[in-house]
Short mmCIF file of C-alpha atoms in Angstrom, two decimals:
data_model
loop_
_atom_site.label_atom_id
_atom_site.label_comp_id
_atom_site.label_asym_id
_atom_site.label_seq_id
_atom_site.Cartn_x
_atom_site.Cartn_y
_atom_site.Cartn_z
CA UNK A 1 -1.67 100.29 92.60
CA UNK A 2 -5.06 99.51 92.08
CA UNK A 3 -6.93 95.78 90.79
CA UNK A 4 -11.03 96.26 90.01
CA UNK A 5 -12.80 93.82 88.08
CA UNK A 6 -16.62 94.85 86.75
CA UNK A 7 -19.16 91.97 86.69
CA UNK A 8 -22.04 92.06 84.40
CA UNK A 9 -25.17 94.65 84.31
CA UNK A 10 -26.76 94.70 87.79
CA UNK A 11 -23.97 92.79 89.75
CA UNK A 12 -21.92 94.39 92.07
CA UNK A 13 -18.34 95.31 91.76
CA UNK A 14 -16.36 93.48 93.92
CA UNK A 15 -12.37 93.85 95.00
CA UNK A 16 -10.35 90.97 95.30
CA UNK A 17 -6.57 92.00 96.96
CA UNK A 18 -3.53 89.56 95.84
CA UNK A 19 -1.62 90.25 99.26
CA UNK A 20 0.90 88.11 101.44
CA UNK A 21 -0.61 86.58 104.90
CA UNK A 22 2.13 87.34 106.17
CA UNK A 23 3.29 90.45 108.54
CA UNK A 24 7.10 91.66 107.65
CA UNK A 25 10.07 91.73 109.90
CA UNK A 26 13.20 93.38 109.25
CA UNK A 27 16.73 91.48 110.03
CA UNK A 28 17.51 93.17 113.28
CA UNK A 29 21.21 94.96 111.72
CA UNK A 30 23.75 93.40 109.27
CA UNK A 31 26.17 90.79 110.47
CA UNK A 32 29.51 90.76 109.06
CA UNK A 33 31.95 87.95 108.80
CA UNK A 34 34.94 87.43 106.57
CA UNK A 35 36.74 84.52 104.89
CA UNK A 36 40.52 84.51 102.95
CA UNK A 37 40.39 83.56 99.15
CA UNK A 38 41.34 79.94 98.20
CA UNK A 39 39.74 78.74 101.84
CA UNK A 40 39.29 74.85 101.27
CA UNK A 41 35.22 73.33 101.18
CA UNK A 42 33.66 72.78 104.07
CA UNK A 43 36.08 76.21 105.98
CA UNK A 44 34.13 77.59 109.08
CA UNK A 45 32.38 81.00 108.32
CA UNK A 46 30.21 81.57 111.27
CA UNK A 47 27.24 80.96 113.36
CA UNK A 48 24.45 82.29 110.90
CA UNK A 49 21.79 80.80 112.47
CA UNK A 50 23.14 81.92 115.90
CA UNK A 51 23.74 85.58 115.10
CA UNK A 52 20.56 86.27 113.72
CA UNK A 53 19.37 84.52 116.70
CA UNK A 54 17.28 81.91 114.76
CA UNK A 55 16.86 78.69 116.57
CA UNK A 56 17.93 75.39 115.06
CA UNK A 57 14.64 73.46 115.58
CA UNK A 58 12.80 76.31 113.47
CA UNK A 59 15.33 77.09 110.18
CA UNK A 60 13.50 74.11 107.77
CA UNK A 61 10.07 75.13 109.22
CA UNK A 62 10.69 78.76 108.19
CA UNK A 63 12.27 77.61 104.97
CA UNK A 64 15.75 79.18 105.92
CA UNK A 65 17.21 79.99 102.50
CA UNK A 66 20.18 82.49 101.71
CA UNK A 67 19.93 84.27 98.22
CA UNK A 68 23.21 86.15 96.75
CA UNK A 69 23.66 88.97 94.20
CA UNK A 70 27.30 87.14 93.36
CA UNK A 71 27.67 83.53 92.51
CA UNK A 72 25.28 81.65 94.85
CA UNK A 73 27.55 78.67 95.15
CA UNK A 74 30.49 79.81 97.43
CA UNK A 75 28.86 79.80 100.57
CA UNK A 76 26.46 77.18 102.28
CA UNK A 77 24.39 76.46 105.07
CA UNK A 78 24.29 73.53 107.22
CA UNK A 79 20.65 73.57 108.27
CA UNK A 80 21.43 70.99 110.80
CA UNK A 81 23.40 73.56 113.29
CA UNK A 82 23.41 76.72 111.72
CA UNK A 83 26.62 77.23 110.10
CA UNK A 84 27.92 79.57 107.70
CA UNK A 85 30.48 77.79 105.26
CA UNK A 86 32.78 77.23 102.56
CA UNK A 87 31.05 75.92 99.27
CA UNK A 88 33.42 76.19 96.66
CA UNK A 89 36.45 77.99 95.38
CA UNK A 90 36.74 81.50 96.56
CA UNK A 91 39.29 83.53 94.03
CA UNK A 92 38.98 87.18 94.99
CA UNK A 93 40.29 88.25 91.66
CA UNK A 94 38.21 86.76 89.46
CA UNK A 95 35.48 88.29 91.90
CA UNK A 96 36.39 91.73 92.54
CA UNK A 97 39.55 92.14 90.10
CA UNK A 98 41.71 94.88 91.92
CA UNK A 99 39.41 96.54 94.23
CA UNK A 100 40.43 97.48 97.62
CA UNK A 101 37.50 96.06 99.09
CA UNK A 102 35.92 92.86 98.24
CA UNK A 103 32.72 90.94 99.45
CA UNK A 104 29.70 88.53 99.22
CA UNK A 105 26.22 90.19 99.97
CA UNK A 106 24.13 87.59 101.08
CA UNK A 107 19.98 88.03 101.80
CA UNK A 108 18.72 85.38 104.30
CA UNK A 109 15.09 85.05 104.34
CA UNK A 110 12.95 83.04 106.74
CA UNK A 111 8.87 82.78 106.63
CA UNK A 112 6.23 82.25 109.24
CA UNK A 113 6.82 85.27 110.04
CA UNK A 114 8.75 86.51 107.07
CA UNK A 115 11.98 88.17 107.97
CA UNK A 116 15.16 89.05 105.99
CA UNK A 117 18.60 89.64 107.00
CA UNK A 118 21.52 91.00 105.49
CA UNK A 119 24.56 89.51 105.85
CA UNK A 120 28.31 90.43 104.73
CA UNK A 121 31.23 88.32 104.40
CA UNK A 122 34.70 90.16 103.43
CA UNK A 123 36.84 88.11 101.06
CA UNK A 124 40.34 88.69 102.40
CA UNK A 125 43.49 88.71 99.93
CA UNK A 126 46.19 85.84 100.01
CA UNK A 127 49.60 86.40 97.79
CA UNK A 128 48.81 84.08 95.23
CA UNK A 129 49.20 85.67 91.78
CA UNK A 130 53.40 86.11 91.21
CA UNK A 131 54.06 89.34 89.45
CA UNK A 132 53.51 88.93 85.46
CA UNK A 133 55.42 90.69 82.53
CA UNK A 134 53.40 90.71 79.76
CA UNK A 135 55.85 89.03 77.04
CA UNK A 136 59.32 86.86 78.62
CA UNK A 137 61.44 88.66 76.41
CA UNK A 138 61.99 92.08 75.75
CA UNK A 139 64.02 93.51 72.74
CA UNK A 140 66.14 96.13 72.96
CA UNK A 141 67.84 98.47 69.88
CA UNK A 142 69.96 100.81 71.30
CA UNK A 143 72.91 102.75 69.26
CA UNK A 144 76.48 102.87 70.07
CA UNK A 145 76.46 106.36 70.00
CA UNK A 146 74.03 106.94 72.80
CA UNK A 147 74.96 109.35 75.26
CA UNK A 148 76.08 108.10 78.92
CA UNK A 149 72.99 108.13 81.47
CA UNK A 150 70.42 107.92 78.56
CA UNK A 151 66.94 106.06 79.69
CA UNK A 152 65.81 103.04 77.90
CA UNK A 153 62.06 102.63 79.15
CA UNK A 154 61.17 98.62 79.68
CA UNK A 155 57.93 97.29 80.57
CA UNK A 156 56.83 96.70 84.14
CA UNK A 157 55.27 93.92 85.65
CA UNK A 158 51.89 93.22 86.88
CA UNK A 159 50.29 91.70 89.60
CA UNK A 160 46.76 90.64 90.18
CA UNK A 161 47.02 90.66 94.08
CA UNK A 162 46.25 93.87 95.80
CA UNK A 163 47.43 95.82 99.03
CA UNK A 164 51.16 94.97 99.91
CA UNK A 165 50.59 91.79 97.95
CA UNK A 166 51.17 93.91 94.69
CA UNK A 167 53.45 96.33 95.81
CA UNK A 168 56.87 95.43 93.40
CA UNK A 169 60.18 95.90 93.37
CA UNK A 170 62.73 95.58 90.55
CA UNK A 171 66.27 94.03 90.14
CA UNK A 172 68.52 93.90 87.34
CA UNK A 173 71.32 91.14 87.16
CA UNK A 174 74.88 92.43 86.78
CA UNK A 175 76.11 94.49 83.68
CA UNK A 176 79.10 96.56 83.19
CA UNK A 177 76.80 99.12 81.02
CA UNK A 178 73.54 99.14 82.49
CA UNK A 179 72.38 99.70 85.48
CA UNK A 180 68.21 100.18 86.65
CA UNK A 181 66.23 103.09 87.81
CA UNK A 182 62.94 103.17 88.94
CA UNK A 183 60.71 106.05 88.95
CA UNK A 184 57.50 106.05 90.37
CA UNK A 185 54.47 108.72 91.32
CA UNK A 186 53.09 106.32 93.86
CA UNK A 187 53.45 102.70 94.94
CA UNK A 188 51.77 100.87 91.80
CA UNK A 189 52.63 103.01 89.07
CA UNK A 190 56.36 102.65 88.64
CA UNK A 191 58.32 103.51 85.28
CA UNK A 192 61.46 100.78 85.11
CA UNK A 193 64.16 102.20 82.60
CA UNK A 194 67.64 101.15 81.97
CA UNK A 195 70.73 103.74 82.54
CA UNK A 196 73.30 103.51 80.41
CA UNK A 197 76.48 103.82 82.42
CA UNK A 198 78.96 102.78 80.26
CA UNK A 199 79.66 103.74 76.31
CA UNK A 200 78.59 101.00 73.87
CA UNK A 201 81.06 99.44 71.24
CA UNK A 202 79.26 97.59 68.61
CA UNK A 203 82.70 96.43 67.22
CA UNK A 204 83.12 95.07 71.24
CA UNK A 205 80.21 93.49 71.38
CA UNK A 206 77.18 93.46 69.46
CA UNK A 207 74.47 91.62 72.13
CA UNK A 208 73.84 92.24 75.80
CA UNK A 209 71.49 89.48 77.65
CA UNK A 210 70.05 90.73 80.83
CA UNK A 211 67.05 89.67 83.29
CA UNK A 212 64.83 91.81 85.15
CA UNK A 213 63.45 90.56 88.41
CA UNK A 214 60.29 91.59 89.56
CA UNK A 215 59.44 90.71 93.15
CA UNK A 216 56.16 91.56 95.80
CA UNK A 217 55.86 92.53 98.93
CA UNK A 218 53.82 89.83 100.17
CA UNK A 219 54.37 86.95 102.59
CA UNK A 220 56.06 84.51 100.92
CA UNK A 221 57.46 86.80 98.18
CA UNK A 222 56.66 85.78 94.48
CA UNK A 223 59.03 86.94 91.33
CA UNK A 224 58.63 87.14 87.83
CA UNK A 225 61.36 87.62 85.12
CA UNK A 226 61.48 88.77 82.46
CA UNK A 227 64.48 88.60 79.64
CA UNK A 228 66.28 91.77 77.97
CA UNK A 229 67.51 91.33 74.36
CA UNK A 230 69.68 94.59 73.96
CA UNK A 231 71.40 95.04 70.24
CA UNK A 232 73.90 97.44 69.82
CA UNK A 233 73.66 99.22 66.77
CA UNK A 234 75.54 102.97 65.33
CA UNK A 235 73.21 104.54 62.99
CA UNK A 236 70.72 106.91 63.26
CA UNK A 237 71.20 108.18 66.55
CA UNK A 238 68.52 110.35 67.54
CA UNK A 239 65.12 108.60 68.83
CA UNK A 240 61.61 110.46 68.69
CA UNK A 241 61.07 112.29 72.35
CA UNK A 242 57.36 112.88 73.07
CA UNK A 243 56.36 116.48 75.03
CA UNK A 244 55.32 114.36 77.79
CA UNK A 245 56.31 111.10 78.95
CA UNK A 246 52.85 110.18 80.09
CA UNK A 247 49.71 111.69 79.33
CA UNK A 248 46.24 111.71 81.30
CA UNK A 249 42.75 112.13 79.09
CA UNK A 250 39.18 112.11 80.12
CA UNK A 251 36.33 111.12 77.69
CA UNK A 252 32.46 110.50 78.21
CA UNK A 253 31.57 107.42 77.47
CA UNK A 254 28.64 108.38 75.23
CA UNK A 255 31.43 109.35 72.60
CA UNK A 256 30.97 109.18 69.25
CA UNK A 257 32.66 107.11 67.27
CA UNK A 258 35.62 108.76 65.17
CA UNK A 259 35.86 111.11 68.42
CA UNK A 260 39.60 112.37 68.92
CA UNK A 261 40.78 111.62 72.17
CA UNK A 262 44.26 113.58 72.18
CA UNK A 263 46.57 114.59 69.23
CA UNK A 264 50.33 113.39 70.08
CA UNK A 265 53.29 114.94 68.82
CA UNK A 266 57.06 113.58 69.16
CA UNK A 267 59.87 115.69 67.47
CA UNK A 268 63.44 113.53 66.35
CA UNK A 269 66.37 116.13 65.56
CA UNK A 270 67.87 113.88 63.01
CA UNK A 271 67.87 115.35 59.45
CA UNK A 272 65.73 113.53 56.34
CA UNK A 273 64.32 110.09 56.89
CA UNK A 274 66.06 109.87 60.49
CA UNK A 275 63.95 113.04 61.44
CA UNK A 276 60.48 111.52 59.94
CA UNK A 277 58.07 110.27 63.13
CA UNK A 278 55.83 107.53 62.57
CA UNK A 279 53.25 107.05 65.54
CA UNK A 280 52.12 103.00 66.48
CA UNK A 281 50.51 101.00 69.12
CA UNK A 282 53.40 99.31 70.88
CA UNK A 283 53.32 95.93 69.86
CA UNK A 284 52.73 94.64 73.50
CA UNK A 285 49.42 97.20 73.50
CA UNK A 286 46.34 94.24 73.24
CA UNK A 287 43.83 93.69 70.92
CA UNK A 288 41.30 94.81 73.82
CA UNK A 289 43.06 98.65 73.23
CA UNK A 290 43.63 98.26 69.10
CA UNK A 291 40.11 97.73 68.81
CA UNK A 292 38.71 100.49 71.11
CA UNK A 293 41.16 103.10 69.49
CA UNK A 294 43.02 103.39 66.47
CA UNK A 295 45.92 106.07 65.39
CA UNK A 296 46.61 107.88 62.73
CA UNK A 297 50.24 107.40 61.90
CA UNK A 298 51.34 110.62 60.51
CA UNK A 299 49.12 112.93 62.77
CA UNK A 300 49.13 111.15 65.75
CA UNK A 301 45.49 111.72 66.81
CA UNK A 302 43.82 108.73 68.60
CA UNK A 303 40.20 108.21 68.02
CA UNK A 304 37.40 106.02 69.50
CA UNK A 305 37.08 103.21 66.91
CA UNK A 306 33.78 101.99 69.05
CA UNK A 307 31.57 102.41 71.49
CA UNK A 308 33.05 102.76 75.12
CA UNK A 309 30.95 101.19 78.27
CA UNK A 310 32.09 102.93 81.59
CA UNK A 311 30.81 99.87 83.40
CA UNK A 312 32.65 97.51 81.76
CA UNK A 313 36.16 99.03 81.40
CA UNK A 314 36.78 102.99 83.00
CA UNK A 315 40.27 102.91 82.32
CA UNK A 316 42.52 102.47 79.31
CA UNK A 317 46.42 102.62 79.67
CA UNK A 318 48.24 102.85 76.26
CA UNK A 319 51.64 102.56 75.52
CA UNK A 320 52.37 104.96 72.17
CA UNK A 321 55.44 104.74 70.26
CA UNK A 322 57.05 107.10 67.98
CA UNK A 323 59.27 105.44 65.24
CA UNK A 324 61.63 107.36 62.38
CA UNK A 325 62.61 106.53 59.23
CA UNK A 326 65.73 105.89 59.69
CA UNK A 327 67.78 102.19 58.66
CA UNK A 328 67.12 101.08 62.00
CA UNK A 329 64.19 103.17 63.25
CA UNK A 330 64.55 104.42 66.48
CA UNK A 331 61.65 104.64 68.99
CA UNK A 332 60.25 106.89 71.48
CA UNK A 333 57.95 106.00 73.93
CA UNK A 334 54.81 107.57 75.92
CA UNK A 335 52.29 106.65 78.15
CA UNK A 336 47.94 107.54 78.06
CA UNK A 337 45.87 107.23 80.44
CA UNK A 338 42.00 107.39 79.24
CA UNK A 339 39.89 107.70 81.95
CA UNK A 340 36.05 107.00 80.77
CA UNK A 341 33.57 108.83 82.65
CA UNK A 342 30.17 107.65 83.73
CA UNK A 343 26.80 108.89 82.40
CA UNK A 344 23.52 107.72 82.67
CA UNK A 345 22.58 105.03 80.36
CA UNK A 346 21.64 102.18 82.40
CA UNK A 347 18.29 101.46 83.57
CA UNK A 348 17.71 100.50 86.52
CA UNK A 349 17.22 96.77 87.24
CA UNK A 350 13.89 95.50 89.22
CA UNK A 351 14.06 91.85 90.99
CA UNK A 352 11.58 90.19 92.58
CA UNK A 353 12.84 89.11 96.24
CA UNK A 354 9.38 87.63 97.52
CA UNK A 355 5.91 87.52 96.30
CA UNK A 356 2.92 85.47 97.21
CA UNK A 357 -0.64 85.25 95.98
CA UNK A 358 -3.84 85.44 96.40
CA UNK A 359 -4.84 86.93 99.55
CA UNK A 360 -8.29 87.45 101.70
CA UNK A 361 -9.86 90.59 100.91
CA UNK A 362 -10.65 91.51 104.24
CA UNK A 363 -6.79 91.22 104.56
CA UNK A 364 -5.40 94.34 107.09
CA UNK A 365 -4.14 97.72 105.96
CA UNK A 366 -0.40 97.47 105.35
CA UNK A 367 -0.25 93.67 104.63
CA UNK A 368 2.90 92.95 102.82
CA UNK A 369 2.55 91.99 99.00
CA UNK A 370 5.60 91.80 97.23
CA UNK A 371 9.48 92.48 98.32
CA UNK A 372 11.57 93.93 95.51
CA UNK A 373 15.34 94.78 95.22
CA UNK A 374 16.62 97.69 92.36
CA UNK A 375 20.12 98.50 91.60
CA UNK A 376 21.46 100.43 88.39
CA UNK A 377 25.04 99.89 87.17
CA UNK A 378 25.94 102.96 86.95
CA UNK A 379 27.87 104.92 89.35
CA UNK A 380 27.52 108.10 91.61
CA UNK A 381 24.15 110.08 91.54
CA UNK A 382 23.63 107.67 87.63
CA UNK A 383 23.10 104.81 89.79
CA UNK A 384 21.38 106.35 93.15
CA UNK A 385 17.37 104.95 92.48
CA UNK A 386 13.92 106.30 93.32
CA UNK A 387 10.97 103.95 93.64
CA UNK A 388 7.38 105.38 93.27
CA UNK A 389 3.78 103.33 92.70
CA UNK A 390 0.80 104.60 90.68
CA UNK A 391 -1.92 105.02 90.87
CA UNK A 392 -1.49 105.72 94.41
CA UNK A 393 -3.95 102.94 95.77
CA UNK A 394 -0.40 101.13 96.80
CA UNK A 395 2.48 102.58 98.38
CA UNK A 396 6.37 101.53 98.66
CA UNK A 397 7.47 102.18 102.38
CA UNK A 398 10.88 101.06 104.34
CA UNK A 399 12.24 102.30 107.44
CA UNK A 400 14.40 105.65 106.66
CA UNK A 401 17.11 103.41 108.87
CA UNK A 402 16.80 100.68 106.32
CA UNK A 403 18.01 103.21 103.43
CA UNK A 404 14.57 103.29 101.12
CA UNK A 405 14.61 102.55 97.81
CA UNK A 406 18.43 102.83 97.85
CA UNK A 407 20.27 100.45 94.82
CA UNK A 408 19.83 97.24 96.10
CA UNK A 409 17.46 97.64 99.40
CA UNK A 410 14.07 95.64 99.44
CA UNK A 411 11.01 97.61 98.79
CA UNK A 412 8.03 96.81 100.04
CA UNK A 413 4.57 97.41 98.28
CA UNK A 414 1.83 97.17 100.88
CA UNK A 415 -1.58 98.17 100.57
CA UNK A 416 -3.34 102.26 102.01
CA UNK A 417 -6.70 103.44 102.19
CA UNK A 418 -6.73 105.30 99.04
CA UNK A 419 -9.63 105.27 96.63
CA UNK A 420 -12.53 103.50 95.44
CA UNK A 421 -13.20 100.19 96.01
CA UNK A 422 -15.40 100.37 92.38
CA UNK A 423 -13.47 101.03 89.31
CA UNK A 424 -14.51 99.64 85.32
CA UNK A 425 -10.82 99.21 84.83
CA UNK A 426 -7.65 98.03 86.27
CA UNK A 427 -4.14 99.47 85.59
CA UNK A 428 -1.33 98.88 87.18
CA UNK A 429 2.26 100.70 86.88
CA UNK A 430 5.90 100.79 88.75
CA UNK A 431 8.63 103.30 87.85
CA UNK A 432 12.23 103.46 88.75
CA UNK A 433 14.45 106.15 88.29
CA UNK A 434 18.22 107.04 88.58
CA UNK A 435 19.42 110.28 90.06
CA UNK A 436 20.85 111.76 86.93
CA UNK A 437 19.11 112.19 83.79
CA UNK A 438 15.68 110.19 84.23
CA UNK A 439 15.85 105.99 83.12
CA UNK A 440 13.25 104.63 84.05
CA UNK A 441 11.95 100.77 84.51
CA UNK A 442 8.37 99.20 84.30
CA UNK A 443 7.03 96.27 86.45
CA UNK A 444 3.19 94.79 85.88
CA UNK A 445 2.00 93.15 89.49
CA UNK A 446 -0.40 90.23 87.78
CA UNK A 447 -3.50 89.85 89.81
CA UNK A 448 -5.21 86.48 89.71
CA UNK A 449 -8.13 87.47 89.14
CA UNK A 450 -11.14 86.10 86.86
CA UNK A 451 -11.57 88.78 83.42
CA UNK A 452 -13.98 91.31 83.54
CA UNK A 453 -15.74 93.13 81.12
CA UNK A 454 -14.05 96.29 80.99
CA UNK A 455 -10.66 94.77 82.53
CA UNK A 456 -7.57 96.41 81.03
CA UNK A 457 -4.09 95.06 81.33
CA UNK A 458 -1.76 98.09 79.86
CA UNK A 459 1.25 100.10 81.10
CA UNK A 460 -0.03 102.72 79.20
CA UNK A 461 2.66 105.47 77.79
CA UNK A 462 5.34 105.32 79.88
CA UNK A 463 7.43 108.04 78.29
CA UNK A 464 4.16 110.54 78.57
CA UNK A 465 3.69 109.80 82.27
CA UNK A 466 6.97 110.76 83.29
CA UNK A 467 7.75 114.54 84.36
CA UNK A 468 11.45 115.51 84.32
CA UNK A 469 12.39 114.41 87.77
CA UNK A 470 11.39 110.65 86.66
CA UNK A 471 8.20 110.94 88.80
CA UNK A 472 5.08 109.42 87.59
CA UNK A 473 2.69 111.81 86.16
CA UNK A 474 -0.89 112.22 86.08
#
């Protein structure tokens, strides 16, 4: 990067460099700590001040400050000894939802001589979220004539908690006719039905009340319930059956709208009316799901009703049923799972970490100017970032131990003997770029310097100056 300013005829061109008096210092490692969600105000964290072996006398001096990419206000530091704690609330879910791994990212930044650190602090789960069923009542139509050991799916529960803390188990109270099963392909994606063990008589009894009992793993255990409504009826005895009971789809999420995502198809052996399939949303599917999709009831095909964001939600599960025409309908059940996949349509993000102006022109070679952090939202190679400077009078330089130019690292912009000192113009021009298919980002540096004649402050054509790797052209 390159500032010139032109005086009048017969002056001479003079350079003035905007650059930090200040040498930088890279945080000697990351320190980790960790904390458990719902810790009360004021809860011990750790020695900060110790472990980054800052002395107490000199944290105000050296403006000790500690910015965060998260919510700035969980975490605090007592200036007066150096202690990591406890702001406010901590509620890992409403931080990291149901990821494994969950935790604060903290930059600590001191001046005189300016240093930054990089600090972690793991947010431990607690078992504090009871497993949920969506609705408290579930209602059940099932016909006299169903066969012994027939499956009645029912809706699981949920729970916000991860680890063992979401890990469920099921109970049924007692029934002479039904009995539970519980199927599952790994620990949190269990299918609950209801057996039916004994043969219904509608003339016997027309109603059966049950409650399912939903209960964690974790330490103390927490339980839902949730209430069956099961009405015996003796027509139409045939439901819908689906080819699969659960179904897996991937999509891009630069779809078009009107795009079919998968074409179902349930068969009924009833004759007439009984036999006709009708396909639906099941009525506990919500509005979040009905609007993304819709389905056309005769054909079955599901199609994107909007656009889909893979950073915001990557996975849709849908529960489809299959309903005839007969007086009741019965209904068959399946299961989707939509799995959005990334592509590259987020740019990435440039943030301004330190900065400080103006600076002695005689200042040394390699003087630090600026400090900037980039990250992209995107994931994989989408959201892997490439930093580059032109002109090349500037250049961005980090340790190869510090990860350069990796989402979310500093980059430093620091002055090289490159060039003329006498130019008619000035320009100036960042570029990052993702990994995938070239996004790009623009960042002016504003020099403080008095207007020249000739001075020109223009980013120029940015699409024109990239070449296909996302590299600034000539």
């Amino acid at each position: 990067m390159v500032f010139s300013w032109q005086g009048g005829p017969g002056s001479r061109s003079q350079l003035l460099l905007l650059l930090l008096l200040a040498f930088w210092e890279a945080g000697s490692g990351q320190v980790h700590y960790s904390v458990r969600e719902e810790a009360k105000h004021g809860t011990f964290v750790g020695r900060i001040a110790q472990d980054l072996g800052l002395e107490l006398a000199e944290l105000v001096p050296r403006r000790f400050r500690v910015a965060s990419k998260e919510r700035g206000d969980l975490l605090e530091v007592n200036l007066q000894n150096g202690i990591l704690f406890v702001n406010s609330r901590i509620d890992r879910e409403e931080l990291c939802g149901r990821s494994l791994e969950c935790s604060l990212h903290l930059e600590v930044i001191v001046d005189r001589p300016l240093q930054v650190f990089h600090v972690e602090v793991e947010v431990r789960d607690i078992n504090d979220n009871p497993p949920v069923f969506l609705e408290k009542e579930q209602k059940l139509f099932v016909p006299e004539s169903r066969m012994l050991d027939s499956h009645i799916p029912l809706e699981g529960a949920w729970d916000a908690d991860i680890g063992v803390n979401s890990l469920l188990t099921y109970r049924l109270s007692y029934s002479d006719y039904f009995t539970l099963e519980v199927n599952s392909k790994d620990q949190e994606n269990k299918q609950v039905e209801l057996v039916l063990k004994k043969s219904l008589d509608r003339e016997e009894a027309t109603e059966h009340n049950l409650i399912l009992m939903a209960t964690d793993e974790g330490k103390p255990e927490l339980t839902g319930t949730m209430q069956l409504l099961i009405t015996v009826q003796d027509v139409n005895d045939n439901a819908p059956v689906f080819q699969q009971s659960e179904y897996e789809v991937k999509i891009l999420e630069n779809s078009d709208n009107g795009t079919i995502v998968i074409r179902l198809n349930a068969s009924d052996p009833d004759e007439g009316a009984n036999g006709d399939v009708l396909y639906s949303f099941n009525r506990l599917v919500p509005p979040m799901i009905t609007s993304q999709f819709s389905i056309n009831p005769d054909t079955g095909e599901i199609q994107i009703r909007k656009k889909l964001d893979f950073e915001k939600v990557n996975i849709y599960k849908i529960r489809i049923d299959a309903s005839d025409n007969g007086n009741p309908p019965m209904v068959g059940h399946c299961t989707i799972m939509v799995k959005v996949l990334d592509v590259n349509d987020n740019i990435p993000q440039i943030s301004w970490t330190s900065m400080s102006v103006p600076i002695r022109e005689d200042a040394p070679l390699g003087t630090v100017i600026a400090l900037i952090s980039v990250s992209d939202r995107d994931s994989g190679a989408n959201g892997q970032v490439t930093c580059s400077l032109s002109p090349a009078a500037l250049r961005c330089s980090a340790p190869p131990s510090q990860g350069a130019c990796a989402a979310g690292k500093p980059v430093l912009v620091c002055s090289s003997a490159v060039g003329s000192w006498s130019y008619s113009q000035q320009r100036r021009q960042r570029v990052c770029s993702g990994e995938g298919p070239p996004k790009a980002d623009l960042m002016a540096f504003s020099p403080s310097l008095p207007p020249g004649p000739g001075s020109v402050d223009s980013l120029g054509d940015f699409h024109a100056s990239l070449d296909s790797s996302g590299k600034v052209g000539d």
